[in-house]
Tab-separated table of C-alpha atoms in Angstrom:
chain	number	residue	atom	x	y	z
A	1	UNK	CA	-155.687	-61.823	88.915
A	2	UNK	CA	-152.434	-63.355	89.932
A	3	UNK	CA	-152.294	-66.385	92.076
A	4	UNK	CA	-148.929	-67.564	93.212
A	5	UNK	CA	-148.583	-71.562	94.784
A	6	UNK	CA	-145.191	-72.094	96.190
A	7	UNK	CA	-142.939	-75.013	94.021
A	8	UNK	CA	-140.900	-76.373	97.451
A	9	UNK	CA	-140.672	-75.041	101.239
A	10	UNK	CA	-136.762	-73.292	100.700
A	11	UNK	CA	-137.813	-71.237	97.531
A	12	UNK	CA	-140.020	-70.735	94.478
A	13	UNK	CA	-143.231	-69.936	93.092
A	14	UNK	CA	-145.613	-70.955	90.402
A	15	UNK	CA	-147.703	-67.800	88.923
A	16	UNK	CA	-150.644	-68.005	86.800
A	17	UNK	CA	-152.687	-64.801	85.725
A	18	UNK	CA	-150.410	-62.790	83.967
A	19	UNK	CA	-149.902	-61.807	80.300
A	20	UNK	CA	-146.361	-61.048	80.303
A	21	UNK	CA	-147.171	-60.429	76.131
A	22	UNK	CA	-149.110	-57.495	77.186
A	23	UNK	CA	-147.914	-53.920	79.297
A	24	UNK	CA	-148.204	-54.694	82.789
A	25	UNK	CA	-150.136	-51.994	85.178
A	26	UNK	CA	-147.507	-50.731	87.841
A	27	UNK	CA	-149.568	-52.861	90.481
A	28	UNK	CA	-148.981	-55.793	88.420
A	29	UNK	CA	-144.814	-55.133	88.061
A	30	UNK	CA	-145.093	-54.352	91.825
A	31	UNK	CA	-146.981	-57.515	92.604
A	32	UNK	CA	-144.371	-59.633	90.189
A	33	UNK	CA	-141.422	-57.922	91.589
A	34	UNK	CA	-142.656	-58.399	94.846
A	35	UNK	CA	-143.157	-62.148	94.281
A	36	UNK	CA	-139.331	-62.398	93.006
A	37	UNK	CA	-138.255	-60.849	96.461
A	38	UNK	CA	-140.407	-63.550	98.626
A	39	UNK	CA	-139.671	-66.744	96.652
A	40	UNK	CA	-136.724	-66.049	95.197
A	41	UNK	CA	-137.054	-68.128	91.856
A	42	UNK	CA	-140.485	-67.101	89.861
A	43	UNK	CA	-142.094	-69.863	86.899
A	44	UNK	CA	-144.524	-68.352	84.693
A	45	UNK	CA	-146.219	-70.646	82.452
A	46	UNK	CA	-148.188	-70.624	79.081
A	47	UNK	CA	-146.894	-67.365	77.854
A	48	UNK	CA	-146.209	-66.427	74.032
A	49	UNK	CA	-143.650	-63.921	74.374
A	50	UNK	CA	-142.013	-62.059	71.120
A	51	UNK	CA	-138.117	-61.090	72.107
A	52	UNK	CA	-139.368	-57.747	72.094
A	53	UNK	CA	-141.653	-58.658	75.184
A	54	UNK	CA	-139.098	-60.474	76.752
A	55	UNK	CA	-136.523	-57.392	76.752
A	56	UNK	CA	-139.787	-54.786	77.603
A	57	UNK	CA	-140.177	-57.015	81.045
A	58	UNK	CA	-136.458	-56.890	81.282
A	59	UNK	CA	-136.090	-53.360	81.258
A	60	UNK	CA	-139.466	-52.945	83.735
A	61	UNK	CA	-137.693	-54.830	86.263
A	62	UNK	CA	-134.805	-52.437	86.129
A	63	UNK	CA	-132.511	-52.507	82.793
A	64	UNK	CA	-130.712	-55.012	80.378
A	65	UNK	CA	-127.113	-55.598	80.995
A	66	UNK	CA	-124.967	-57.466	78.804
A	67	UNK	CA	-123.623	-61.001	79.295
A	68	UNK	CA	-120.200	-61.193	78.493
A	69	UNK	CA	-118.129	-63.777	77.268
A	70	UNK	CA	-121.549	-65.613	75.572
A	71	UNK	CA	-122.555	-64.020	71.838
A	72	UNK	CA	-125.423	-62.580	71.385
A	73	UNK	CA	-128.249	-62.704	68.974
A	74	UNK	CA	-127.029	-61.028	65.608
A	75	UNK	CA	-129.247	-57.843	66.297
A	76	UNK	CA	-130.284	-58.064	70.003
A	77	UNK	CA	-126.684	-57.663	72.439
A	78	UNK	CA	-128.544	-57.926	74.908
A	79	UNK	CA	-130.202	-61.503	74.707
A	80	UNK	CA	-128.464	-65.166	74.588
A	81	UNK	CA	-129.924	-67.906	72.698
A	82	UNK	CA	-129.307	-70.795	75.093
A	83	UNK	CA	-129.068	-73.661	72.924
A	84	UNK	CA	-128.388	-77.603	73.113
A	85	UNK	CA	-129.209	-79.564	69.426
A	86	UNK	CA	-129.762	-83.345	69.532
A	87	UNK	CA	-126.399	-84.574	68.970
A	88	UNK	CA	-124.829	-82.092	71.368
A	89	UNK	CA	-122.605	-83.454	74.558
A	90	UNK	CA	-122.517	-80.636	76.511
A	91	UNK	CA	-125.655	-78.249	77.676
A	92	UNK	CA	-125.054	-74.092	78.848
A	93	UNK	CA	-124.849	-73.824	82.973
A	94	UNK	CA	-124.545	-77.499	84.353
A	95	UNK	CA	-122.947	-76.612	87.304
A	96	UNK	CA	-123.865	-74.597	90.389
A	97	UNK	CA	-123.210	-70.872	90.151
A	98	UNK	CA	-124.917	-67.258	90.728
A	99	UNK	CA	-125.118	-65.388	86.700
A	100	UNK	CA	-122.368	-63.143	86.325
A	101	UNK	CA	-120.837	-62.555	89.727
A	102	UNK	CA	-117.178	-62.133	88.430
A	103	UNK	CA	-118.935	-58.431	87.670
A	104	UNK	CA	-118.383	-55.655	89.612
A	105	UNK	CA	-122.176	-55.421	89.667
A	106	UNK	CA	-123.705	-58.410	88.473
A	107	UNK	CA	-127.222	-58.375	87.506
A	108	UNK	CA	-130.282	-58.570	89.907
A	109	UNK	CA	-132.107	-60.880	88.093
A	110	UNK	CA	-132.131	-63.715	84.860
A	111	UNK	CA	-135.183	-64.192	82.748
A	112	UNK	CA	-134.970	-67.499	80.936
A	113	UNK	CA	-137.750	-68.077	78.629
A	114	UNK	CA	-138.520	-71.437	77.274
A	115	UNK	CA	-139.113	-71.861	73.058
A	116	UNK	CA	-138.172	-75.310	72.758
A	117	UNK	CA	-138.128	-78.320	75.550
A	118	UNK	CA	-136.998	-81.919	75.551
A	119	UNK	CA	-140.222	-84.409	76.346
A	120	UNK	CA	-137.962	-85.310	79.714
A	121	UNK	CA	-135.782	-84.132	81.738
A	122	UNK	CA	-133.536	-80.532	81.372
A	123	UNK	CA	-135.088	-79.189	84.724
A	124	UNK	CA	-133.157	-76.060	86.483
A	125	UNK	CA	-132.483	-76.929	90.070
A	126	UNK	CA	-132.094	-73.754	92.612
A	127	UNK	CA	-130.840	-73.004	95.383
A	128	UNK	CA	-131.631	-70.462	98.825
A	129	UNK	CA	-128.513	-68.795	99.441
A	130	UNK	CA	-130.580	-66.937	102.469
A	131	UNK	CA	-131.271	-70.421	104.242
A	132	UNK	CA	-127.854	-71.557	103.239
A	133	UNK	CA	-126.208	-68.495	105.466
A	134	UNK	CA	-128.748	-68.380	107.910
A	135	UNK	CA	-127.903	-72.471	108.705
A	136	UNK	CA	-124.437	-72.001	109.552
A	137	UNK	CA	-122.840	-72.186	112.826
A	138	UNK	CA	-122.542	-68.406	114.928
A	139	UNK	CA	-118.568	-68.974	114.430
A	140	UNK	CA	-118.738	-69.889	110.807
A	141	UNK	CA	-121.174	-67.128	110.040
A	142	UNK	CA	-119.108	-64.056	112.149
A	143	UNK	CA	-115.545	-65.516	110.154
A	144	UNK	CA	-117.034	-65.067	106.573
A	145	UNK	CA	-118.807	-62.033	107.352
A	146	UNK	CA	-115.188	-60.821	107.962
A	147	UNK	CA	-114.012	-62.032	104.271
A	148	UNK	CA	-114.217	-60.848	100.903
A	149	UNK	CA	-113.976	-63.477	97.930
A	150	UNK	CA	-112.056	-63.011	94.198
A	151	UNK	CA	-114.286	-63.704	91.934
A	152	UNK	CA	-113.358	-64.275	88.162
A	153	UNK	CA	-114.498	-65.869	84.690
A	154	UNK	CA	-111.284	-66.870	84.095
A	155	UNK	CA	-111.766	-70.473	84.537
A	156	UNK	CA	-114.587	-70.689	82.764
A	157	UNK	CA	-114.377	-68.742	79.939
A	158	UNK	CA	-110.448	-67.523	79.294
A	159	UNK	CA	-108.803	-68.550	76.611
A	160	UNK	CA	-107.855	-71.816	76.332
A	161	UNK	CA	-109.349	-72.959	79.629
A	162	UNK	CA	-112.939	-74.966	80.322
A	163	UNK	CA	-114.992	-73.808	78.118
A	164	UNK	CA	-113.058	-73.094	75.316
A	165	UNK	CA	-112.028	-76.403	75.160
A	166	UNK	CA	-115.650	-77.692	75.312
A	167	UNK	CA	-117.363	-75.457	72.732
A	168	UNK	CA	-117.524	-77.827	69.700
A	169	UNK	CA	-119.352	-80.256	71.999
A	170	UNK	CA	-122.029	-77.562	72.461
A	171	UNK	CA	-124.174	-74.839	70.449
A	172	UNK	CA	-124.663	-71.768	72.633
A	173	UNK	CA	-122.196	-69.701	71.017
A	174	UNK	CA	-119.375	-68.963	73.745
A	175	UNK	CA	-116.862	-66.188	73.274
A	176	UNK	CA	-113.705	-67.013	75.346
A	177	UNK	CA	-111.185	-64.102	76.185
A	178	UNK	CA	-108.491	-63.187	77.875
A	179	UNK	CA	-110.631	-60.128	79.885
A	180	UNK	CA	-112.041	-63.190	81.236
A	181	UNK	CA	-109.109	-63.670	83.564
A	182	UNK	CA	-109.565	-60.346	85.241
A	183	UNK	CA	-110.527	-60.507	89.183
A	184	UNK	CA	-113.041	-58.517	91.391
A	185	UNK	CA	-113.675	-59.088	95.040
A	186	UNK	CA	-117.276	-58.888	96.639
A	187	UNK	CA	-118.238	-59.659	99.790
A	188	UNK	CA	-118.527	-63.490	101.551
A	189	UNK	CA	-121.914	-62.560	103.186
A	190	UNK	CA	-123.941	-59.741	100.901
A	191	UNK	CA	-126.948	-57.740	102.443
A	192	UNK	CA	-129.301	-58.068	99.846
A	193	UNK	CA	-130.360	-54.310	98.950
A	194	UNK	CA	-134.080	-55.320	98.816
A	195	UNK	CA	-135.514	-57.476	101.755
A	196	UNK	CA	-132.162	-56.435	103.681
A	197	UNK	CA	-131.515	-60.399	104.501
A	198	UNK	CA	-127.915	-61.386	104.925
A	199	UNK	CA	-126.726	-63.825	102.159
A	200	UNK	CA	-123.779	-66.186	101.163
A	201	UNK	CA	-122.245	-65.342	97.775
A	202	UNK	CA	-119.870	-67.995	96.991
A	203	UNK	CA	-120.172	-70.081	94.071
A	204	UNK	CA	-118.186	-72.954	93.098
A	205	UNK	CA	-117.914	-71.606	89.263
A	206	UNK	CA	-116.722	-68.018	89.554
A	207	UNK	CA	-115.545	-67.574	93.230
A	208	UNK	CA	-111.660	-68.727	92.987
A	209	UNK	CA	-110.245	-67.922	96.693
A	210	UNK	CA	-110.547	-65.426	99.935
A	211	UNK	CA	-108.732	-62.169	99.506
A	212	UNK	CA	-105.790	-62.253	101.390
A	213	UNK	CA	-105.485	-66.367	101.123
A	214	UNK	CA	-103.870	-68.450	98.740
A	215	UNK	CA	-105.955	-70.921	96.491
A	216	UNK	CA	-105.259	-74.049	99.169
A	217	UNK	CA	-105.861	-72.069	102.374
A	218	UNK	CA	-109.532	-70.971	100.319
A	219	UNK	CA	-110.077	-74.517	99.255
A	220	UNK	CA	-110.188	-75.978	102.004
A	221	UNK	CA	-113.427	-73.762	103.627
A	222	UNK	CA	-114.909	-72.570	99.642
A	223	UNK	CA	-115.276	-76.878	99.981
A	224	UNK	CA	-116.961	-77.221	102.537
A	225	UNK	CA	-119.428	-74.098	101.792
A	226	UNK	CA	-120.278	-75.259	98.550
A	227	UNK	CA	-121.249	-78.912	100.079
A	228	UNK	CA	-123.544	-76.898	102.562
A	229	UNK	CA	-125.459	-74.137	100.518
A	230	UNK	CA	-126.186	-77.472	97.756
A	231	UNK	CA	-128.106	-78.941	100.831
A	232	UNK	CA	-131.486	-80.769	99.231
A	233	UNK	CA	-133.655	-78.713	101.937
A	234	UNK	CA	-132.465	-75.467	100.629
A	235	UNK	CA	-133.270	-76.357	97.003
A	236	UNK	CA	-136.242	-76.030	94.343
A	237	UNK	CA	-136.663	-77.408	90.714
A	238	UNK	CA	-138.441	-75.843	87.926
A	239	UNK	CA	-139.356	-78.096	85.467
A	240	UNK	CA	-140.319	-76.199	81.791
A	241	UNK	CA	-142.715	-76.488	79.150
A	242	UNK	CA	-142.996	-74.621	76.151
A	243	UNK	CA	-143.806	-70.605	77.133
A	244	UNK	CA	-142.571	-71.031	80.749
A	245	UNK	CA	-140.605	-67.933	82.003
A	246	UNK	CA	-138.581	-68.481	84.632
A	247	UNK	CA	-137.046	-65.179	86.734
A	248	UNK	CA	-134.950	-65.583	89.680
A	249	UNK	CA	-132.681	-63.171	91.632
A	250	UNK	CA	-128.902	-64.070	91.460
A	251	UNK	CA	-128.240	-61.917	94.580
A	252	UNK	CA	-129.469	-64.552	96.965
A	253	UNK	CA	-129.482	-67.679	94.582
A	254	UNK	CA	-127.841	-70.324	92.875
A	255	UNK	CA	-128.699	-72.931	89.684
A	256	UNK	CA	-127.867	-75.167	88.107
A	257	UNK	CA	-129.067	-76.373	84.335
A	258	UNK	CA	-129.395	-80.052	84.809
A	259	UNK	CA	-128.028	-82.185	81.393
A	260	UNK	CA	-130.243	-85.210	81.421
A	261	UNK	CA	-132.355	-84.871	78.096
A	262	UNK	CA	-129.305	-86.347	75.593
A	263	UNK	CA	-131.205	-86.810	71.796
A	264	UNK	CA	-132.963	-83.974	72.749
A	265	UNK	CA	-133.000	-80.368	71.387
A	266	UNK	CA	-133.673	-77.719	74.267
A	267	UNK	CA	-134.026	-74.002	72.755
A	268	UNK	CA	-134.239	-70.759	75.737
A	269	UNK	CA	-133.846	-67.289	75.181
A	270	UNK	CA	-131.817	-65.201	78.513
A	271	UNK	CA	-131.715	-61.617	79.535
A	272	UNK	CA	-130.152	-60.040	82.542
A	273	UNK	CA	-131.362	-57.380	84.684
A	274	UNK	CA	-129.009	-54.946	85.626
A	275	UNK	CA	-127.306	-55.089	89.091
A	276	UNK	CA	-125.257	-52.979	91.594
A	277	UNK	CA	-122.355	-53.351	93.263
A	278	UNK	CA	-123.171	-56.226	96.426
A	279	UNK	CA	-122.774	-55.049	99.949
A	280	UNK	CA	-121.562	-56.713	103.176
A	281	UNK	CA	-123.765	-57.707	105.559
């Protein structure tokens, strides 16, 4: 029987009960998928999952889509081996952002799955992008539900720029490219297609200005948004041991991959879930 205890009051959930190793009834995908759409952010611990379990729950919850710009496994394109080795500087996703939203249709939702933790520290902290809309002044709220946001990889993975420049301080395998640099808009406020709540979907990684402003016109509110939605009282942390699974929905999230366990080798295995295009609220 499943049993879900909540990990903070903004977002999250512990669940114990399930097998993930094993098929899952429909009631039990319901009740999981269910559980992603109330808390957000799911942990799942003690589970021995095989990469072949971890891509049949994947494609339950609606698909796999690829992850571009990372390399995959050898014989899997669709999972990332998300790696840091003792002597590396520099960990995967230490910064605040939502998976994959320089996409035309991003993924739903991210299963991490933990094969290898540090004794301390490499917690994921996330973040209520619900709470983080609903929070904002009437004003602020009606002028970006007016706005669409460019949204690109470019700075992040294009040749040449971040982390290109980084990857020999780090072992999950990046792929930087110039497709990187290509642009999509989405909307400032989404709708999110499930529970129909209206959410922000900024992020200080992948969103680069307003459509129809210039980058220091954008900077100057994308600032002050990003200061907001990182707001302690709209966050959760979810702290891993060997066979957690972590799930969490990107359409009304963010995290961030906190780089504290230095000495330490940290070994997770990601898939995506694939997405649609995001609405306007």
């Amino acid at each position: 029987m499943m049993k879900i205890d909540r990990l903070a009051g903004a977002l999250g959930a512990e669940i114990q009960g399930l097998d993930l190793a094993r098929d899952q009834s429909p009631a039990e995908l319901a009740n999981l998928r269910k559980a992603l759409i109330d808390h957000l952010v799911v942990t799942i611990p003690g589970q021995s999952l095989s990469l072949d379990n971890l891509e049949r729950l994947t494609d339950q919850l609606g698909g796999r889509a690829v992850t571009p710009f990372v390399k995959p496994l050898a014989d899997r394109p669709y999972v990332i081996r998300v790696l840091k080795e003792r002597e590396d500087k520099l960990n995967f996703a230490n910064a605040w952002h939502s998976d994959l939203s320089y996409l035309s249709e991003p993924p739903s939702f991210t299963l991490l799955y933990a094969h290898e933790v540090p004794e301390f520290g490499g917690d994921t902290l996330f973040q209520n992008q619900y709470l983080a809309y609903e929070t904002l002044s009437d004003g602020l709220k009606q002028t970006l539900k007016s706005l669409r946001a460019v949204h690109s990889a470019g700075a992040a993975y294009g040749t040449g720029c971040f982390l290109d420049r980084v990857k020999h301080k780090m072992s999950t395998e990046i792929a930087p490219s110039d497709e990187a640099f290509q642009e999509c808009t989405h909307p400032a406020v989404v709708r999110h297609p499930e529970s129909k709540r209206a959410a922000l979907y900024l992020n200080p990684v992948y969103t680069m200005r307003f459509d129809g402003w210039n980058q220091t016109e954008s900077q100057a509110l994308l600032q002050h948004i990003y200061r907001h939605q990182t707001n302690e009282n709209f966050t959760c942390r979810v702290r891993w041991s060997k066979g957690t699974l972590t799930i969490w929905d990107n359409r009304a999230t963010q995290h961030n991959a906190l780089n504290d366990y230095h000495g330490q080798r940290r070994e997770m295995f990601r898939t995506s879930v694939a997405g649609g295009r995001p609405q306007a609220a």
